[in-house]
């Protein structure tokens, strides 16, 4: 893979990663809370397991996972974990089987350590064994899922069946995962990323990708509305986060939560007459930008009135109104441009020319 292609992958993938991972974190926040309480109740130790991996350009980072093993397990055995490992907790067995323990890696995606799709990040000892191969692979960010992850989703069971799990991993499984990751890097496109994400989601919930796609088309309008309202919530939370440098005081958190349902309602209603829930995003244009600016701007003015004179929240930060407005315009444009970019970069299906 040449440097120019690596740079193109970095730019195109980063935009897709940010939009999808932020939306997923917002939508999955109730599930995160439930799992966090379950992990904490099930066994002593932290909620998250953080372990060092080798990332893009061999920069090391700490990967996030829900803790599925006893506290300190990384110091009590091998880096690989066969099925039935005694270090795995009761909650961990369920989380590992459903792959839900990997969800906190969305935080790594937002931070820029990982991508949604790419070669799985490895620990340094295994990277050093295949240094030459990883010099090619680590020109791009490692991924939450990928072609290698899909093929070896039952990796723990395969390792459990081996006489020497670590030797089997190094001599058989890891070389094949590297081959699959190299093939992905050479064939990369946004279409391929979306196909892999759909396949990973399909495997996670036990349904076929075709069934998922059919459901998406059937409930397209509902999904579009949900996407817009998710962006409304994400933009407002991000505005507060930026205003208070990542640490929102308790009183401001309560004020934000009291006003948030009104913000969603106001923006959601204003978007209807401007037809922001309609249209073919593959043909997005300056007309769409005008409607987005008008819709977000009008709803911001109405929300300001609701906050100041309806809710009497005179301490609501003015900078949040401005940051939220700009941020939501950017997010809504980004979603439409990502859809158009995906449409224009799809791999054309070879056909036969005929004269009619």
PDB file of N, CA and C in Angstrom, residues 107-200:
ATOM      1  N   UNK A 107     -14.589   4.651  22.314  1.00  0.00           N
ATOM      2  CA  UNK A 107     -13.858   5.770  22.917  1.00  0.00           C
ATOM      3  C   UNK A 107     -12.476   5.906  22.287  1.00  0.00           C
ATOM      4  N   UNK A 108     -11.834   4.780  21.981  1.00  0.00           N
ATOM      5  CA  UNK A 108     -10.546   4.822  21.287  1.00  0.00           C
ATOM      6  C   UNK A 108     -10.691   5.388  19.883  1.00  0.00           C
ATOM      7  N   UNK A 109     -11.850   5.094  19.253  1.00  0.00           N
ATOM      8  CA  UNK A 109     -12.101   5.618  17.903  1.00  0.00           C
ATOM      9  C   UNK A 109     -12.233   7.134  17.958  1.00  0.00           C
ATOM     10  N   UNK A 110     -13.021   7.641  18.910  1.00  0.00           N
ATOM     11  CA  UNK A 110     -13.193   9.092  19.044  1.00  0.00           C
ATOM     12  C   UNK A 110     -11.856   9.761  19.351  1.00  0.00           C
ATOM     13  N   UNK A 111     -11.033   9.124  20.179  1.00  0.00           N
ATOM     14  CA  UNK A 111      -9.730   9.685  20.543  1.00  0.00           C
ATOM     15  C   UNK A 111      -8.732   9.650  19.400  1.00  0.00           C
ATOM     16  N   UNK A 112      -9.003   8.843  18.365  1.00  0.00           N
ATOM     17  CA  UNK A 112      -8.103   8.773  17.220  1.00  0.00           C
ATOM     18  C   UNK A 112      -7.092   7.654  17.289  1.00  0.00           C
ATOM     19  N   UNK A 113      -7.170   6.812  18.331  1.00  0.00           N
ATOM     20  CA  UNK A 113      -6.244   5.682  18.441  1.00  0.00           C
ATOM     21  C   UNK A 113      -6.615   4.557  17.472  1.00  0.00           C
ATOM     22  N   UNK A 114      -7.930   4.420  17.202  1.00  0.00           N
ATOM     23  CA  UNK A 114      -8.419   3.310  16.388  1.00  0.00           C
ATOM     24  C   UNK A 114      -9.412   3.807  15.352  1.00  0.00           C
ATOM     25  N   UNK A 115      -9.734   2.916  14.437  1.00  0.00           N
ATOM     26  CA  UNK A 115     -10.782   3.151  13.448  1.00  0.00           C
ATOM     27  C   UNK A 115     -11.883   2.127  13.695  1.00  0.00           C
ATOM     28  N   UNK A 116     -13.059   2.350  13.125  1.00  0.00           N
ATOM     29  CA  UNK A 116     -14.114   1.348  13.260  1.00  0.00           C
ATOM     30  C   UNK A 116     -13.732   0.058  12.558  1.00  0.00           C
ATOM     31  N   UNK A 117     -13.085   0.179  11.399  1.00  0.00           N
ATOM     32  CA  UNK A 117     -12.694  -0.997  10.622  1.00  0.00           C
ATOM     33  C   UNK A 117     -11.196  -0.936  10.359  1.00  0.00           C
ATOM     34  N   UNK A 118     -10.524  -2.065  10.547  1.00  0.00           N
ATOM     35  CA  UNK A 118      -9.089  -2.138  10.305  1.00  0.00           C
ATOM     36  C   UNK A 118      -8.521  -3.391  10.927  1.00  0.00           C
ATOM     37  N   UNK A 119      -7.224  -3.598  10.788  1.00  0.00           N
ATOM     38  CA  UNK A 119      -6.598  -4.765  11.432  1.00  0.00           C
ATOM     39  C   UNK A 119      -6.689  -4.651  12.942  1.00  0.00           C
ATOM     40  N   UNK A 120      -6.957  -5.761  13.610  1.00  0.00           N
ATOM     41  CA  UNK A 120      -7.082  -5.727  15.068  1.00  0.00           C
ATOM     42  C   UNK A 120      -5.748  -5.337  15.712  1.00  0.00           C
ATOM     43  N   UNK A 121      -5.786  -4.481  16.734  1.00  0.00           N
ATOM     44  CA  UNK A 121      -4.546  -4.059  17.394  1.00  0.00           C
ATOM     45  C   UNK A 121      -3.940  -5.204  18.197  1.00  0.00           C
ATOM     46  N   UNK A 122      -2.639  -5.333  18.126  1.00  0.00           N
ATOM     47  CA  UNK A 122      -1.940  -6.417  18.817  1.00  0.00           C
ATOM     48  C   UNK A 122      -1.044  -5.871  19.916  1.00  0.00           C
ATOM     49  N   UNK A 123      -0.658  -6.763  20.818  1.00  0.00           N
ATOM     50  CA  UNK A 123       0.303  -6.404  21.852  1.00  0.00           C
ATOM     51  C   UNK A 123       1.698  -6.396  21.238  1.00  0.00           C
ATOM     52  N   UNK A 124       2.620  -5.709  21.879  1.00  0.00           N
ATOM     53  CA  UNK A 124       3.936  -5.468  21.295  1.00  0.00           C
ATOM     54  C   UNK A 124       4.708  -6.767  21.014  1.00  0.00           C
ATOM     55  N   UNK A 125       4.574  -7.778  21.877  1.00  0.00           N
ATOM     56  CA  UNK A 125       5.372  -9.000  21.715  1.00  0.00           C
ATOM     57  C   UNK A 125       5.041  -9.715  20.408  1.00  0.00           C
ATOM     58  N   UNK A 126       3.775  -9.657  19.973  1.00  0.00           N
ATOM     59  CA  UNK A 126       3.399 -10.305  18.719  1.00  0.00           C
ATOM     60  C   UNK A 126       3.725  -9.428  17.518  1.00  0.00           C
ATOM     61  N   UNK A 127       3.642  -8.114  17.700  1.00  0.00           N
ATOM     62  CA  UNK A 127       4.020  -7.201  16.611  1.00  0.00           C
ATOM     63  C   UNK A 127       5.498  -7.354  16.296  1.00  0.00           C
ATOM     64  N   UNK A 128       6.320  -7.492  17.323  1.00  0.00           N
ATOM     65  CA  UNK A 128       7.767  -7.635  17.112  1.00  0.00           C
ATOM     66  C   UNK A 128       8.104  -8.899  16.331  1.00  0.00           C
ATOM     67  N   UNK A 129       7.292  -9.954  16.489  1.00  0.00           N
ATOM     68  CA  UNK A 129       7.548 -11.202  15.760  1.00  0.00           C
ATOM     69  C   UNK A 129       7.301 -11.053  14.261  1.00  0.00           C
ATOM     70  N   UNK A 130       6.407 -10.126  13.891  1.00  0.00           N
ATOM     71  CA  UNK A 130       6.060  -9.918  12.479  1.00  0.00           C
ATOM     72  C   UNK A 130       6.272  -8.447  12.114  1.00  0.00           C
ATOM     73  N   UNK A 131       7.414  -7.916  12.489  1.00  0.00           N
ATOM     74  CA  UNK A 131       7.695  -6.485  12.339  1.00  0.00           C
ATOM     75  C   UNK A 131       7.535  -6.016  10.892  1.00  0.00           C
ATOM     76  N   UNK A 132       8.050  -6.783   9.959  1.00  0.00           N
ATOM     77  CA  UNK A 132       7.967  -6.388   8.553  1.00  0.00           C
ATOM     78  C   UNK A 132       6.535  -6.261   8.064  1.00  0.00           C
ATOM     79  N   UNK A 133       5.687  -7.204   8.459  1.00  0.00           N
ATOM     80  CA  UNK A 133       4.283  -7.146   8.044  1.00  0.00           C
ATOM     81  C   UNK A 133       3.577  -5.947   8.662  1.00  0.00           C
ATOM     82  N   UNK A 134       3.868  -5.672   9.930  1.00  0.00           N
ATOM     83  CA  UNK A 134       3.180  -4.576  10.607  1.00  0.00           C
ATOM     84  C   UNK A 134       3.681  -3.207  10.148  1.00  0.00           C
ATOM     85  N   UNK A 135       4.857  -3.142   9.560  1.00  0.00           N
ATOM     86  CA  UNK A 135       5.306  -1.875   8.981  1.00  0.00           C
ATOM     87  C   UNK A 135       4.383  -1.457   7.839  1.00  0.00           C
ATOM     88  N   UNK A 136       3.803  -2.434   7.144  1.00  0.00           N
ATOM     89  CA  UNK A 136       2.811  -2.126   6.106  1.00  0.00           C
ATOM     90  C   UNK A 136       1.443  -1.873   6.725  1.00  0.00           C
ATOM     91  N   UNK A 137       1.027  -2.722   7.664  1.00  0.00           N
ATOM     92  CA  UNK A 137      -0.320  -2.622   8.218  1.00  0.00           C
ATOM     93  C   UNK A 137      -0.526  -1.370   9.056  1.00  0.00           C
ATOM     94  N   UNK A 138       0.489  -0.990   9.821  1.00  0.00           N
ATOM     95  CA  UNK A 138       0.306   0.101  10.771  1.00  0.00           C
ATOM     96  C   UNK A 138       0.515   1.476  10.157  1.00  0.00           C
ATOM     97  N   UNK A 139       0.388   1.558   8.838  1.00  0.00           N
ATOM     98  CA  UNK A 139       0.267   2.864   8.201  1.00  0.00           C
ATOM     99  C   UNK A 139      -1.161   3.390   8.368  1.00  0.00           C
ATOM    100  N   UNK A 140      -2.060   2.502   8.744  1.00  0.00           N
ATOM    101  CA  UNK A 140      -3.442   2.899   9.027  1.00  0.00           C
ATOM    102  C   UNK A 140      -3.758   2.535  10.473  1.00  0.00           C
ATOM    103  N   UNK A 141      -4.845   3.111  10.991  1.00  0.00           N
ATOM    104  CA  UNK A 141      -5.229   2.827  12.372  1.00  0.00           C
ATOM    105  C   UNK A 141      -5.782   1.411  12.497  1.00  0.00           C
ATOM    106  N   UNK A 142      -5.498   0.724  13.589  1.00  0.00           N
ATOM    107  CA  UNK A 142      -6.138  -0.574  13.843  1.00  0.00           C
ATOM    108  C   UNK A 142      -7.637  -0.369  14.067  1.00  0.00           C
ATOM    109  N   UNK A 143      -8.417  -1.448  13.932  1.00  0.00           N
ATOM    110  CA  UNK A 143      -9.868  -1.309  13.954  1.00  0.00           C
ATOM    111  C   UNK A 143     -10.569  -2.075  15.064  1.00  0.00           C
ATOM    112  N   UNK A 144     -11.789  -1.628  15.356  1.00  0.00           N
ATOM    113  CA  UNK A 144     -12.655  -2.347  16.293  1.00  0.00           C
ATOM    114  C   UNK A 144     -13.065  -3.679  15.700  1.00  0.00           C
ATOM    115  N   UNK A 145     -13.316  -3.686  14.399  1.00  0.00           N
ATOM    116  CA  UNK A 145     -13.634  -4.919  13.686  1.00  0.00           C
ATOM    117  C   UNK A 145     -12.904  -4.908  12.351  1.00  0.00           C
ATOM    118  N   UNK A 146     -12.961  -6.016  11.641  1.00  0.00           N
ATOM    119  CA  UNK A 146     -12.280  -6.121  10.356  1.00  0.00           C
ATOM    120  C   UNK A 146     -12.478  -7.502   9.771  1.00  0.00           C
ATOM    121  N   UNK A 147     -11.899  -7.720   8.600  1.00  0.00           N
ATOM    122  CA  UNK A 147     -12.019  -9.023   7.953  1.00  0.00           C
ATOM    123  C   UNK A 147     -11.424 -10.124   8.821  1.00  0.00           C
ATOM    124  N   UNK A 148     -10.315  -9.820   9.497  1.00  0.00           N
ATOM    125  CA  UNK A 148      -9.688 -10.817  10.370  1.00  0.00           C
ATOM    126  C   UNK A 148     -10.560 -11.105  11.595  1.00  0.00           C
ATOM    127  N   UNK A 149     -11.221 -10.065  12.130  1.00  0.00           N
ATOM    128  CA  UNK A 149     -12.100 -10.265  13.291  1.00  0.00           C
ATOM    129  C   UNK A 149     -13.304 -11.121  12.929  1.00  0.00           C
ATOM    130  N   UNK A 150     -13.869 -10.895  11.732  1.00  0.00           N
ATOM    131  CA  UNK A 150     -15.044 -11.656  11.316  1.00  0.00           C
ATOM    132  C   UNK A 150     -14.719 -13.134  11.145  1.00  0.00           C
ATOM    133  N   UNK A 151     -13.559 -13.419  10.566  1.00  0.00           N
ATOM    134  CA  UNK A 151     -13.203 -14.832  10.341  1.00  0.00           C
ATOM    135  C   UNK A 151     -12.903 -15.536  11.658  1.00  0.00           C
ATOM    136  N   UNK A 152     -12.269 -14.825  12.576  1.00  0.00           N
ATOM    137  CA  UNK A 152     -11.826 -15.457  13.827  1.00  0.00           C
ATOM    138  C   UNK A 152     -12.644 -14.979  15.027  1.00  0.00           C
ATOM    139  N   UNK A 153     -13.955 -14.819  14.829  1.00  0.00           N
ATOM    140  CA  UNK A 153     -14.796 -14.424  15.955  1.00  0.00           C
ATOM    141  C   UNK A 153     -14.915 -15.553  16.986  1.00  0.00           C
ATOM    142  N   UNK A 154     -14.612 -16.803  16.577  1.00  0.00           N
ATOM    143  CA  UNK A 154     -14.593 -17.929  17.517  1.00  0.00           C
ATOM    144  C   UNK A 154     -13.157 -18.295  17.898  1.00  0.00           C
ATOM    145  N   UNK A 155     -12.302 -17.296  17.944  1.00  0.00           N
ATOM    146  CA  UNK A 155     -10.874 -17.527  18.196  1.00  0.00           C
ATOM    147  C   UNK A 155     -10.633 -18.212  19.538  1.00  0.00           C
ATOM    148  N   UNK A 156     -11.404 -17.836  20.556  1.00  0.00           N
ATOM    149  CA  UNK A 156     -11.196 -18.426  21.874  1.00  0.00           C
ATOM    150  C   UNK A 156     -11.443 -19.931  21.856  1.00  0.00           C
ATOM    151  N   UNK A 157     -12.468 -20.360  21.113  1.00  0.00           N
ATOM    152  CA  UNK A 157     -12.756 -21.792  21.025  1.00  0.00           C
ATOM    153  C   UNK A 157     -11.649 -22.520  20.260  1.00  0.00           C
ATOM    154  N   UNK A 158     -11.113 -21.901  19.216  1.00  0.00           N
ATOM    155  CA  UNK A 158     -10.023 -22.504  18.449  1.00  0.00           C
ATOM    156  C   UNK A 158      -8.781 -22.664  19.315  1.00  0.00           C
ATOM    157  N   UNK A 159      -8.489 -21.652  20.127  1.00  0.00           N
ATOM    158  CA  UNK A 159      -7.315 -21.726  20.990  1.00  0.00           C
ATOM    159  C   UNK A 159      -7.496 -22.774  22.085  1.00  0.00           C
ATOM    160  N   UNK A 160      -8.733 -22.906  22.583  1.00  0.00           N
ATOM    161  CA  UNK A 160      -9.003 -23.891  23.634  1.00  0.00           C
ATOM    162  C   UNK A 160      -8.787 -25.309  23.132  1.00  0.00           C
ATOM    163  N   UNK A 161      -9.013 -25.515  21.829  1.00  0.00           N
ATOM    164  CA  UNK A 161      -8.867 -26.859  21.256  1.00  0.00           C
ATOM    165  C   UNK A 161      -7.413 -27.206  20.925  1.00  0.00           C
ATOM    166  N   UNK A 162      -6.513 -26.225  20.969  1.00  0.00           N
ATOM    167  CA  UNK A 162      -5.111 -26.452  20.619  1.00  0.00           C
ATOM    168  C   UNK A 162      -4.334 -27.003  21.808  1.00  0.00           C
ATOM    169  N   UNK A 163      -3.326 -27.832  21.508  1.00  0.00           N
ATOM    170  CA  UNK A 163      -2.462 -28.380  22.560  1.00  0.00           C
ATOM    171  C   UNK A 163      -1.640 -27.267  23.217  1.00  0.00           C
ATOM    172  N   UNK A 164      -1.149 -26.344  22.382  1.00  0.00           N
ATOM    173  CA  UNK A 164      -0.381 -25.197  22.871  1.00  0.00           C
ATOM    174  C   UNK A 164      -1.019 -23.941  22.287  1.00  0.00           C
ATOM    175  N   UNK A 165      -1.965 -23.306  23.013  1.00  0.00           N
ATOM    176  CA  UNK A 165      -2.716 -22.183  22.451  1.00  0.00           C
ATOM    177  C   UNK A 165      -1.844 -21.041  21.935  1.00  0.00           C
ATOM    178  N   UNK A 166      -0.817 -20.655  22.698  1.00  0.00           N
ATOM    179  CA  UNK A 166       0.003 -19.523  22.256  1.00  0.00           C
ATOM    180  C   UNK A 166       0.810 -19.864  21.006  1.00  0.00           C
ATOM    181  N   UNK A 167       1.327 -21.060  20.933  1.00  0.00           N
ATOM    182  CA  UNK A 167       2.073 -21.462  19.744  1.00  0.00           C
ATOM    183  C   UNK A 167       1.147 -21.534  18.533  1.00  0.00           C
ATOM    184  N   UNK A 168      -0.056 -22.059  18.725  1.00  0.00           N
ATOM    185  CA  UNK A 168      -1.023 -22.143  17.631  1.00  0.00           C
ATOM    186  C   UNK A 168      -1.396 -20.749  17.141  1.00  0.00           C
ATOM    187  N   UNK A 169      -1.517 -19.808  18.082  1.00  0.00           N
ATOM    188  CA  UNK A 169      -1.864 -18.432  17.698  1.00  0.00           C
ATOM    189  C   UNK A 169      -0.739 -17.805  16.873  1.00  0.00           C
ATOM    190  N   UNK A 170       0.488 -17.975  17.302  1.00  0.00           N
ATOM    191  CA  UNK A 170       1.625 -17.341  16.626  1.00  0.00           C
ATOM    192  C   UNK A 170       1.909 -17.984  15.278  1.00  0.00           C
ATOM    193  N   UNK A 171       1.793 -19.306  15.191  1.00  0.00           N
ATOM    194  CA  UNK A 171       2.205 -20.006  13.970  1.00  0.00           C
ATOM    195  C   UNK A 171       1.088 -20.168  12.947  1.00  0.00           C
ATOM    196  N   UNK A 172      -0.182 -20.135  13.383  1.00  0.00           N
ATOM    197  CA  UNK A 172      -1.270 -20.397  12.435  1.00  0.00           C
ATOM    198  C   UNK A 172      -2.274 -19.243  12.338  1.00  0.00           C
ATOM    199  N   UNK A 173      -2.809 -18.818  13.479  1.00  0.00           N
ATOM    200  CA  UNK A 173      -3.896 -17.840  13.450  1.00  0.00           C
ATOM    201  C   UNK A 173      -3.396 -16.441  13.100  1.00  0.00           C
ATOM    202  N   UNK A 174      -2.371 -15.957  13.802  1.00  0.00           N
ATOM    203  CA  UNK A 174      -1.908 -14.589  13.569  1.00  0.00           C
ATOM    204  C   UNK A 174      -1.400 -14.372  12.143  1.00  0.00           C
ATOM    205  N   UNK A 175      -0.608 -15.287  11.545  1.00  0.00           N
ATOM    206  CA  UNK A 175      -0.217 -15.069  10.142  1.00  0.00           C
ATOM    207  C   UNK A 175      -1.413 -14.955   9.196  1.00  0.00           C
ATOM    208  N   UNK A 176      -2.468 -15.744   9.448  1.00  0.00           N
ATOM    209  CA  UNK A 176      -3.652 -15.654   8.587  1.00  0.00           C
ATOM    210  C   UNK A 176      -4.385 -14.335   8.810  1.00  0.00           C
ATOM    211  N   UNK A 177      -4.443 -13.861  10.059  1.00  0.00           N
ATOM    212  CA  UNK A 177      -5.071 -12.571  10.339  1.00  0.00           C
ATOM    213  C   UNK A 177      -4.298 -11.438   9.660  1.00  0.00           C
ATOM    214  N   UNK A 178      -2.989 -11.538   9.658  1.00  0.00           N
ATOM    215  CA  UNK A 178      -2.162 -10.528   8.977  1.00  0.00           C
ATOM    216  C   UNK A 178      -2.443 -10.540   7.477  1.00  0.00           C
ATOM    217  N   UNK A 179      -2.570 -11.738   6.892  1.00  0.00           N
ATOM    218  CA  UNK A 179      -2.876 -11.844   5.453  1.00  0.00           C
ATOM    219  C   UNK A 179      -4.215 -11.195   5.132  1.00  0.00           C
ATOM    220  N   UNK A 180      -5.223 -11.452   5.946  1.00  0.00           N
ATOM    221  CA  UNK A 180      -6.546 -10.865   5.718  1.00  0.00           C
ATOM    222  C   UNK A 180      -6.506  -9.344   5.875  1.00  0.00           C
ATOM    223  N   UNK A 181      -5.747  -8.866   6.871  1.00  0.00           N
ATOM    224  CA  UNK A 181      -5.648  -7.424   7.091  1.00  0.00           C
ATOM    225  C   UNK A 181      -4.930  -6.734   5.939  1.00  0.00           C
ATOM    226  N   UNK A 182      -3.903  -7.365   5.391  1.00  0.00           N
ATOM    227  CA  UNK A 182      -3.200  -6.794   4.239  1.00  0.00           C
ATOM    228  C   UNK A 182      -4.124  -6.729   3.023  1.00  0.00           C
ATOM    229  N   UNK A 183      -4.892  -7.777   2.826  1.00  0.00           N
ATOM    230  CA  UNK A 183      -5.838  -7.792   1.709  1.00  0.00           C
ATOM    231  C   UNK A 183      -6.868  -6.681   1.860  1.00  0.00           C
ATOM    232  N   UNK A 184      -7.344  -6.454   3.094  1.00  0.00           N
ATOM    233  CA  UNK A 184      -8.293  -5.360   3.338  1.00  0.00           C
ATOM    234  C   UNK A 184      -7.655  -4.012   3.001  1.00  0.00           C
ATOM    235  N   UNK A 185      -6.417  -3.790   3.461  1.00  0.00           N
ATOM    236  CA  UNK A 185      -5.752  -2.507   3.238  1.00  0.00           C
ATOM    237  C   UNK A 185      -5.561  -2.224   1.750  1.00  0.00           C
ATOM    238  N   UNK A 186      -5.309  -3.273   0.974  1.00  0.00           N
ATOM    239  CA  UNK A 186      -5.096  -3.074  -0.468  1.00  0.00           C
ATOM    240  C   UNK A 186      -6.393  -2.839  -1.219  1.00  0.00           C
ATOM    241  N   UNK A 187      -7.510  -3.371  -0.697  1.00  0.00           N
ATOM    242  CA  UNK A 187      -8.795  -3.242  -1.394  1.00  0.00           C
ATOM    243  C   UNK A 187      -9.693  -2.185  -0.758  1.00  0.00           C
ATOM    244  N   UNK A 188      -9.178  -1.385   0.144  1.00  0.00           N
ATOM    245  CA  UNK A 188     -10.009  -0.499   0.943  1.00  0.00           C
ATOM    246  C   UNK A 188     -10.872   0.442   0.111  1.00  0.00           C
ATOM    247  N   UNK A 189     -12.096   0.633   0.577  1.00  0.00           N
ATOM    248  CA  UNK A 189     -12.999   1.672   0.089  1.00  0.00           C
ATOM    249  C   UNK A 189     -14.028   1.907   1.197  1.00  0.00           C
ATOM    250  N   UNK A 190     -14.740   3.032   1.143  1.00  0.00           N
ATOM    251  CA  UNK A 190     -15.779   3.275   2.135  1.00  0.00           C
ATOM    252  C   UNK A 190     -16.875   2.225   2.041  1.00  0.00           C
ATOM    253  N   UNK A 191     -17.121   1.764   0.807  1.00  0.00           N
ATOM    254  CA  UNK A 191     -18.109   0.700   0.632  1.00  0.00           C
ATOM    255  C   UNK A 191     -17.701  -0.543   1.400  1.00  0.00           C
ATOM    256  N   UNK A 192     -16.433  -0.925   1.295  1.00  0.00           N
ATOM    257  CA  UNK A 192     -15.946  -2.114   1.993  1.00  0.00           C
ATOM    258  C   UNK A 192     -16.057  -1.932   3.500  1.00  0.00           C
ATOM    259  N   UNK A 193     -15.735  -0.740   4.007  1.00  0.00           N
ATOM    260  CA  UNK A 193     -15.864  -0.478   5.446  1.00  0.00           C
ATOM    261  C   UNK A 193     -17.303  -0.672   5.911  1.00  0.00           C
ATOM    262  N   UNK A 194     -18.258  -0.111   5.174  1.00  0.00           N
ATOM    263  CA  UNK A 194     -19.666  -0.212   5.559  1.00  0.00           C
ATOM    264  C   UNK A 194     -20.165  -1.653   5.477  1.00  0.00           C
ATOM    265  N   UNK A 195     -19.696  -2.406   4.482  1.00  0.00           N
ATOM    266  CA  UNK A 195     -20.074  -3.817   4.372  1.00  0.00           C
ATOM    267  C   UNK A 195     -19.573  -4.599   5.580  1.00  0.00           C
ATOM    268  N   UNK A 196     -18.327  -4.348   5.983  1.00  0.00           N
ATOM    269  CA  UNK A 196     -17.750  -5.050   7.129  1.00  0.00           C
ATOM    270  C   UNK A 196     -18.490  -4.675   8.416  1.00  0.00           C
ATOM    271  N   UNK A 197     -18.841  -3.386   8.580  1.00  0.00           N
ATOM    272  CA  UNK A 197     -19.590  -2.958   9.754  1.00  0.00           C
ATOM    273  C   UNK A 197     -20.949  -3.647   9.807  1.00  0.00           C
ATOM    274  N   UNK A 198     -21.635  -3.724   8.650  1.00  0.00           N
ATOM    275  CA  UNK A 198     -22.932  -4.388   8.599  1.00  0.00           C
ATOM    276  C   UNK A 198     -22.803  -5.875   8.929  1.00  0.00           C
ATOM    277  N   UNK A 199     -21.759  -6.502   8.417  1.00  0.00           N
ATOM    278  CA  UNK A 199     -21.553  -7.917   8.712  1.00  0.00           C
ATOM    279  C   UNK A 199     -21.275  -8.121  10.196  1.00  0.00           C
ATOM    280  N   UNK A 200     -20.470  -7.235  10.783  1.00  0.00           N
ATOM    281  CA  UNK A 200     -20.156  -7.351  12.213  1.00  0.00           C
ATOM    282  C   UNK A 200     -21.412  -7.170  13.065  1.00  0.00           C
TER     283      UNK A 200
END
